Amino acid sequence: MSRGDNKTPVGFATHITAGGIAGAMEALCCQPLDTIKVRMQLSKSGMTPGTKPRGFIATGAQIVQRETPLALYKGLGAVLSGIVPKMAIRFGSFEKYKGWLANNETGKTNVGMIFIAGLGAGVTEAVAVVTPMEVVKIRLQAQSHSLADPLEIPRYRNAGHAVYTIVREEGISALYRGVSLTALRQATNQGANFTCYQELKKFAHKKQPDLVDLPSWQHMIIGLISGAMGPFSNAPIDTIKTRLQKATAEPGTSAFQRIRAIASEMWRREGFNSFYKGITPRVLRVAPGQAVVFAVYERVRKVIENIQESSLDDTYSE
């Protein structure tokens, strides 16, 4: 029996490891842009006639000036604590759905089925990890206290304290506030993201038939392009979701009623542009973030595969 017949397939553990490392790198590189995006989405600047909304550079500068540069990393603990399961679920579920939707005869998955697999992966990660993680992250990011003043105690001291306080005061359901919007956002994100990435990757291989593996810089460019697709298509969903998760639920109102009330107030008081608040830092965060994720993920996965193959070589040489 040849070694190739016993080649270890890429398993769920590989997705956990590669996805977790890739996600951690993304969070460390891009968290400041996410904090700026959240502050812009929650900002009421520009509502006064004759004034313009504060831009992302001005917003970032204001945060640094008032709260120190460390404030740009508010909510990082909540993000990092959810990165490993989030990425494991994203890549693992996508590969599962992709396999289930593959043609029985050829074993290949067409572009339509890849999009559906991406939608499924987005919904799965939204329900399992992303929604509670983002509720905590947004509550932390929305706090405007200065980290330079040790005597000023914020409402939420850290991610763990935020979870404890939210559950104690509002119930565990508060951690899932905005789950429908988050699932819709994540589904459209990952549907567009994985479809674009897979198709561009195929195109790159077609143009470079001699390459067995694409270099990391090409994975980064492909990830950058695919990562920009989602934010432009679902920015209004993300802005409404952010405001919904920031607010405390009113007794007797359904999630749909709160969503409708937020959207109506935004339209009436702030106009159409309010639905796209924070789009610049979001694109600047998500697109490079996906470039980092896919490049690191592909590299780590390849290293793991090489280690597995080397182990098999050692076994056959004995």
Coordinates of C-alpha atoms in Angstrom, one line a residue:
M1 CA 0.0 0.0 0.0
S2 CA 1.4 3.4 -1.0
R3 CA 1.8 6.3 1.3
G4 CA -0.6 8.3 -0.9
D5 CA -3.3 5.8 -0.1
N6 CA -2.9 6.6 3.6
K7 CA -2.6 10.3 3.3
T8 CA -4.3 11.8 6.4
P9 CA -7.2 14.0 5.4
V10 CA -7.5 17.5 6.7
G11 CA -9.5 17.0 9.9
F12 CA -11.5 19.2 12.3
A13 CA -8.5 19.5 14.6
T14 CA -6.5 21.1 11.7
H15 CA -9.3 23.6 11.1
I16 CA -9.4 24.5 14.8
T17 CA -5.6 25.0 15.0
A18 CA -5.2 26.9 11.7
G19 CA -8.4 28.9 12.1
G20 CA -7.6 29.8 15.7
I21 CA -4.2 31.1 14.9
A22 CA -5.4 33.0 11.9
G23 CA -8.3 34.5 13.9
A24 CA -6.0 35.6 16.7
M25 CA -3.7 37.3 14.2
E26 CA -6.6 39.1 12.6
A27 CA -7.9 40.4 16.0
L28 CA -4.6 41.7 17.1
C29 CA -4.0 43.5 13.8
C30 CA -7.5 44.9 13.2
Q31 CA -9.2 45.4 16.6
P32 CA -8.6 49.2 16.6
L33 CA -10.5 49.6 13.3
D34 CA -13.4 47.6 14.8
T35 CA -13.5 49.9 17.9
I36 CA -13.6 53.0 15.7
K37 CA -16.4 51.4 13.6
V38 CA -18.5 50.7 16.6
R39 CA -18.1 54.2 18.0
M40 CA -19.0 55.7 14.6
Q41 CA -22.1 53.5 14.4
L42 CA -23.2 54.6 17.9
S43 CA -22.3 58.2 17.3
K44 CA -25.1 60.9 17.0
S45 CA -22.6 63.4 15.4
G46 CA -23.9 65.1 12.3
M47 CA -27.5 65.3 13.5
T48 CA -27.4 69.0 14.1
P49 CA -28.2 70.9 10.8
G50 CA -25.1 72.2 9.1
T51 CA -22.8 69.7 10.7
K52 CA -21.2 66.5 9.3
P53 CA -20.7 63.1 11.0
R54 CA -17.3 62.6 12.5
G55 CA -15.0 60.7 10.1
F56 CA -13.1 57.5 11.1
I57 CA -9.7 59.3 11.4
A58 CA -11.3 62.0 13.7
T59 CA -13.1 59.3 15.7
G60 CA -9.9 57.4 16.2
A61 CA -8.0 60.5 17.2
Q62 CA -10.7 61.4 19.7
I63 CA -10.5 58.0 21.3
V64 CA -6.7 58.2 21.6
Q65 CA -6.8 61.7 22.9
R66 CA -9.5 61.2 25.5
E67 CA -8.9 57.6 26.5
T68 CA -5.3 56.7 25.5
P69 CA -4.3 54.4 22.6
L70 CA -5.1 51.3 24.7
A71 CA -8.8 52.2 24.3
L72 CA -8.6 51.2 20.7
Y73 CA -8.3 47.6 22.0
K74 CA -11.4 47.7 24.1
G75 CA -13.3 44.4 23.8
L76 CA -10.2 42.5 22.6
G77 CA -10.6 40.0 25.4
A78 CA -14.1 39.1 24.2
V79 CA -12.9 38.8 20.6
L80 CA -9.9 36.6 21.4
S81 CA -11.9 34.3 23.7
G82 CA -14.3 33.6 20.8
I83 CA -11.8 33.5 18.0
V84 CA -10.8 29.8 18.2
P85 CA -14.4 28.3 18.3
K86 CA -15.6 30.9 15.8
M87 CA -12.9 30.1 13.2
A88 CA -13.1 26.4 14.0
I89 CA -16.9 26.5 13.3
R90 CA -16.5 28.7 10.3
F91 CA -14.0 26.6 8.4
G92 CA -15.1 23.3 9.8
S93 CA -18.8 23.8 9.0
F94 CA -18.0 25.3 5.6
E95 CA -16.0 22.2 4.6
K96 CA -18.8 19.9 5.9
Y97 CA -21.5 21.8 4.1
K98 CA -19.4 22.0 1.0
G99 CA -18.8 18.2 1.1
W100 CA -22.5 17.5 1.6
L101 CA -23.4 19.7 -1.3
A102 CA -20.8 18.2 -3.7
N103 CA -21.8 16.3 -6.8
N104 CA -22.0 12.6 -6.0
E105 CA -20.3 11.6 -9.2
T106 CA -17.5 14.1 -9.5
G107 CA -17.0 15.1 -5.9
K108 CA -16.8 18.7 -6.9
T109 CA -19.0 21.6 -5.5
N110 CA -20.2 24.1 -8.0
V111 CA -20.2 27.9 -7.3
G112 CA -23.9 28.0 -6.3
M113 CA -23.4 25.2 -3.7
I114 CA -20.3 26.9 -2.4
F115 CA -22.4 30.1 -1.8
I116 CA -25.0 28.0 0.1
A117 CA -22.2 26.3 2.1
G118 CA -20.9 29.8 3.0
L119 CA -24.4 30.9 4.0
G120 CA -24.7 27.9 6.3
A121 CA -21.3 28.5 7.8
G122 CA -22.2 32.1 8.5
V123 CA -25.5 31.2 10.3
T124 CA -23.8 28.4 12.2
E125 CA -21.0 30.7 13.6
A126 CA -23.4 33.5 14.3
V127 CA -25.7 31.4 16.5
A128 CA -22.9 29.4 18.2
V129 CA -20.3 32.1 18.9
V130 CA -20.5 35.4 17.2
T131 CA -23.7 36.9 18.7
P132 CA -22.8 36.6 22.4
M133 CA -19.2 37.5 21.7
E134 CA -20.3 40.7 19.9
V135 CA -22.8 41.7 22.5
V136 CA -20.0 41.7 25.1
K137 CA -17.5 43.3 22.7
I138 CA -19.9 46.2 21.8
R139 CA -20.8 46.8 25.5
L140 CA -17.1 47.2 26.3
Q141 CA -16.3 49.3 23.2
A142 CA -19.2 51.6 23.8
Q143 CA -17.8 52.7 27.2
S144 CA -16.1 56.1 26.9
H145 CA -14.2 56.0 30.2
S146 CA -10.5 56.9 30.2
L147 CA -8.0 54.0 30.7
A148 CA -5.5 56.6 31.9
D149 CA -7.5 57.2 35.1
P150 CA -7.3 54.2 37.5
L151 CA -9.9 55.7 39.8
E152 CA -12.5 55.8 37.1
I153 CA -14.3 52.5 37.2
P154 CA -16.2 51.5 34.1
R155 CA -19.5 49.7 34.2
Y156 CA -17.9 46.6 32.7
R157 CA -14.3 46.0 33.8
N158 CA -13.5 43.2 31.4
A159 CA -15.2 40.5 29.2
G160 CA -15.9 38.1 32.1
H161 CA -17.4 40.9 34.2
A162 CA -19.5 42.1 31.3
V163 CA -20.9 38.6 30.8
Y164 CA -21.7 38.2 34.5
T165 CA -23.3 41.7 34.7
I166 CA -25.4 41.3 31.5
V167 CA -26.7 37.8 32.6
R168 CA -27.4 38.9 36.1
E169 CA -29.2 42.2 35.2
E170 CA -30.8 41.3 31.9
G171 CA -30.9 37.5 31.7
I172 CA -29.0 35.1 29.4
S173 CA -31.2 36.0 26.5
A174 CA -29.5 39.4 26.4
L175 CA -26.4 37.7 25.1
Y176 CA -28.4 36.7 22.0
R177 CA -29.9 40.1 21.3
G178 CA -29.7 40.8 17.6
V179 CA -29.1 37.1 16.8
S180 CA -31.3 37.2 13.7
L181 CA -29.5 40.3 12.3
T182 CA -26.1 38.8 13.2
A183 CA -27.0 35.5 11.5
L184 CA -28.2 37.4 8.4
R185 CA -25.0 39.5 8.4
Q186 CA -22.7 36.5 8.9
A187 CA -24.5 34.4 6.3
T188 CA -24.2 37.1 3.6
N189 CA -20.6 37.8 4.7
Q190 CA -19.5 34.2 4.5
G191 CA -21.6 33.4 1.4
A192 CA -19.9 36.2 -0.5
N193 CA -16.5 35.6 1.2
F194 CA -16.1 31.9 0.5
T195 CA -17.6 32.0 -3.0
C196 CA -15.3 34.9 -4.1
Y197 CA -12.2 33.3 -2.4
Q198 CA -12.8 29.9 -3.9
E199 CA -13.4 31.2 -7.4
L200 CA -10.4 33.6 -7.3
K201 CA -8.3 30.8 -6.0
K202 CA -9.3 28.5 -8.9
F203 CA -8.6 31.3 -11.3
A204 CA -5.1 31.9 -9.8
H205 CA -4.3 28.1 -10.1
K206 CA -5.6 28.1 -13.7
K207 CA -3.3 31.0 -14.6
Q208 CA -0.4 29.3 -12.8
P209 CA -0.7 25.6 -13.6
D210 CA 2.9 24.9 -12.5
L211 CA 2.3 26.0 -9.0
V212 CA 1.2 23.3 -6.5
D213 CA 0.5 25.8 -3.8
L214 CA -0.2 29.5 -4.2
P215 CA 2.3 31.8 -2.3
S216 CA 1.0 33.6 0.8
W217 CA 1.0 37.0 -0.8
Q218 CA -1.5 35.7 -3.4
H219 CA -3.7 34.3 -0.6
M220 CA -3.6 37.7 1.0
I221 CA -4.7 39.5 -2.1
I222 CA -7.5 37.0 -2.8
G223 CA -8.6 37.3 0.9
L224 CA -8.5 41.1 0.7
I225 CA -10.8 41.2 -2.3
S226 CA -13.2 38.5 -1.0
G227 CA -13.3 40.1 2.4
A228 CA -14.5 43.4 1.0
M229 CA -17.6 41.9 -0.6
G230 CA -19.7 41.4 2.6
P231 CA -19.5 44.8 4.3
F232 CA -20.8 46.7 1.2
S233 CA -23.8 44.4 0.9
N234 CA -24.9 44.3 4.5
A235 CA -23.7 47.6 6.1
P236 CA -27.3 48.7 7.2
I237 CA -27.8 45.3 8.9
D238 CA -24.6 45.7 10.8
T239 CA -25.3 49.2 11.9
I240 CA -28.8 48.4 13.2
K241 CA -27.4 45.2 14.9
T242 CA -24.8 47.3 16.7
R243 CA -27.4 49.8 18.1
L244 CA -29.7 46.9 19.1
Q245 CA -27.0 45.1 21.0
K246 CA -25.8 48.3 22.7
A247 CA -29.3 49.1 24.0
T248 CA -31.1 47.6 27.0
A249 CA -34.2 45.7 26.0
E250 CA -37.6 47.3 26.8
P251 CA -40.1 45.0 28.5
G252 CA -43.0 43.9 26.3
T253 CA -41.3 44.6 23.0
S254 CA -40.2 42.0 20.5
A255 CA -36.9 41.8 18.7
F256 CA -38.7 42.8 15.4
Q257 CA -40.3 45.8 17.1
R258 CA -37.0 47.0 18.4
I259 CA -35.3 46.5 15.0
R260 CA -38.1 48.5 13.3
A261 CA -38.0 51.2 15.9
I262 CA -34.2 51.6 15.6
A263 CA -34.3 51.7 11.8
S264 CA -37.2 54.2 11.8
E265 CA -35.4 56.5 14.2
M266 CA -32.2 56.3 12.2
W267 CA -34.1 57.2 9.0
R268 CA -36.1 60.0 10.6
R269 CA -33.4 61.7 12.6
E270 CA -30.1 60.9 10.8
G271 CA -31.1 60.0 7.2
F272 CA -30.0 57.4 4.7
N273 CA -26.3 57.8 5.3
S274 CA -26.7 56.8 9.0
F275 CA -27.1 53.1 7.8
Y276 CA -23.6 53.3 6.4
K277 CA -21.9 54.8 9.4
G278 CA -18.6 53.1 10.0
I279 CA -18.5 51.5 6.6
T280 CA -14.9 52.8 5.9
P281 CA -13.3 51.4 9.1
R282 CA -15.4 48.2 8.7
V283 CA -14.1 47.6 5.2
L284 CA -10.6 48.6 6.3
R285 CA -10.9 46.1 9.1
V286 CA -12.8 43.2 7.5
A287 CA -10.9 43.1 4.1
P288 CA -7.3 43.2 5.6
G289 CA -8.6 40.9 8.3
Q290 CA -9.7 38.3 5.8
A291 CA -6.4 38.7 4.0
V292 CA -4.6 37.8 7.2
V293 CA -7.0 35.0 8.0
F294 CA -6.8 33.2 4.7
A295 CA -3.0 33.7 4.4
V296 CA -2.3 32.4 7.9
Y297 CA -4.9 29.7 7.7
E298 CA -3.6 28.3 4.4
R299 CA 0.0 28.5 5.7
V300 CA -0.7 26.8 9.1
R301 CA -2.9 24.1 7.4
K302 CA -0.1 23.4 5.0
V303 CA 2.5 23.1 7.8
I304 CA 0.2 20.7 9.6
E305 CA -0.3 18.6 6.5
N306 CA 3.5 18.5 5.9
I307 CA 4.0 17.3 9.5
Q308 CA 1.4 14.6 9.1
E309 CA 2.9 13.4 5.8
S310 CA 6.4 13.4 7.4
S311 CA 5.0 11.2 10.2
L312 CA 3.6 8.8 7.6
D313 CA 7.0 8.8 5.8
D314 CA 8.7 7.9 9.1
T315 CA 6.2 5.1 9.6
Y316 CA 6.8 3.6 6.2
S317 CA 10.5 3.9 6.5
E318 CA 10.6 1.8 9.7

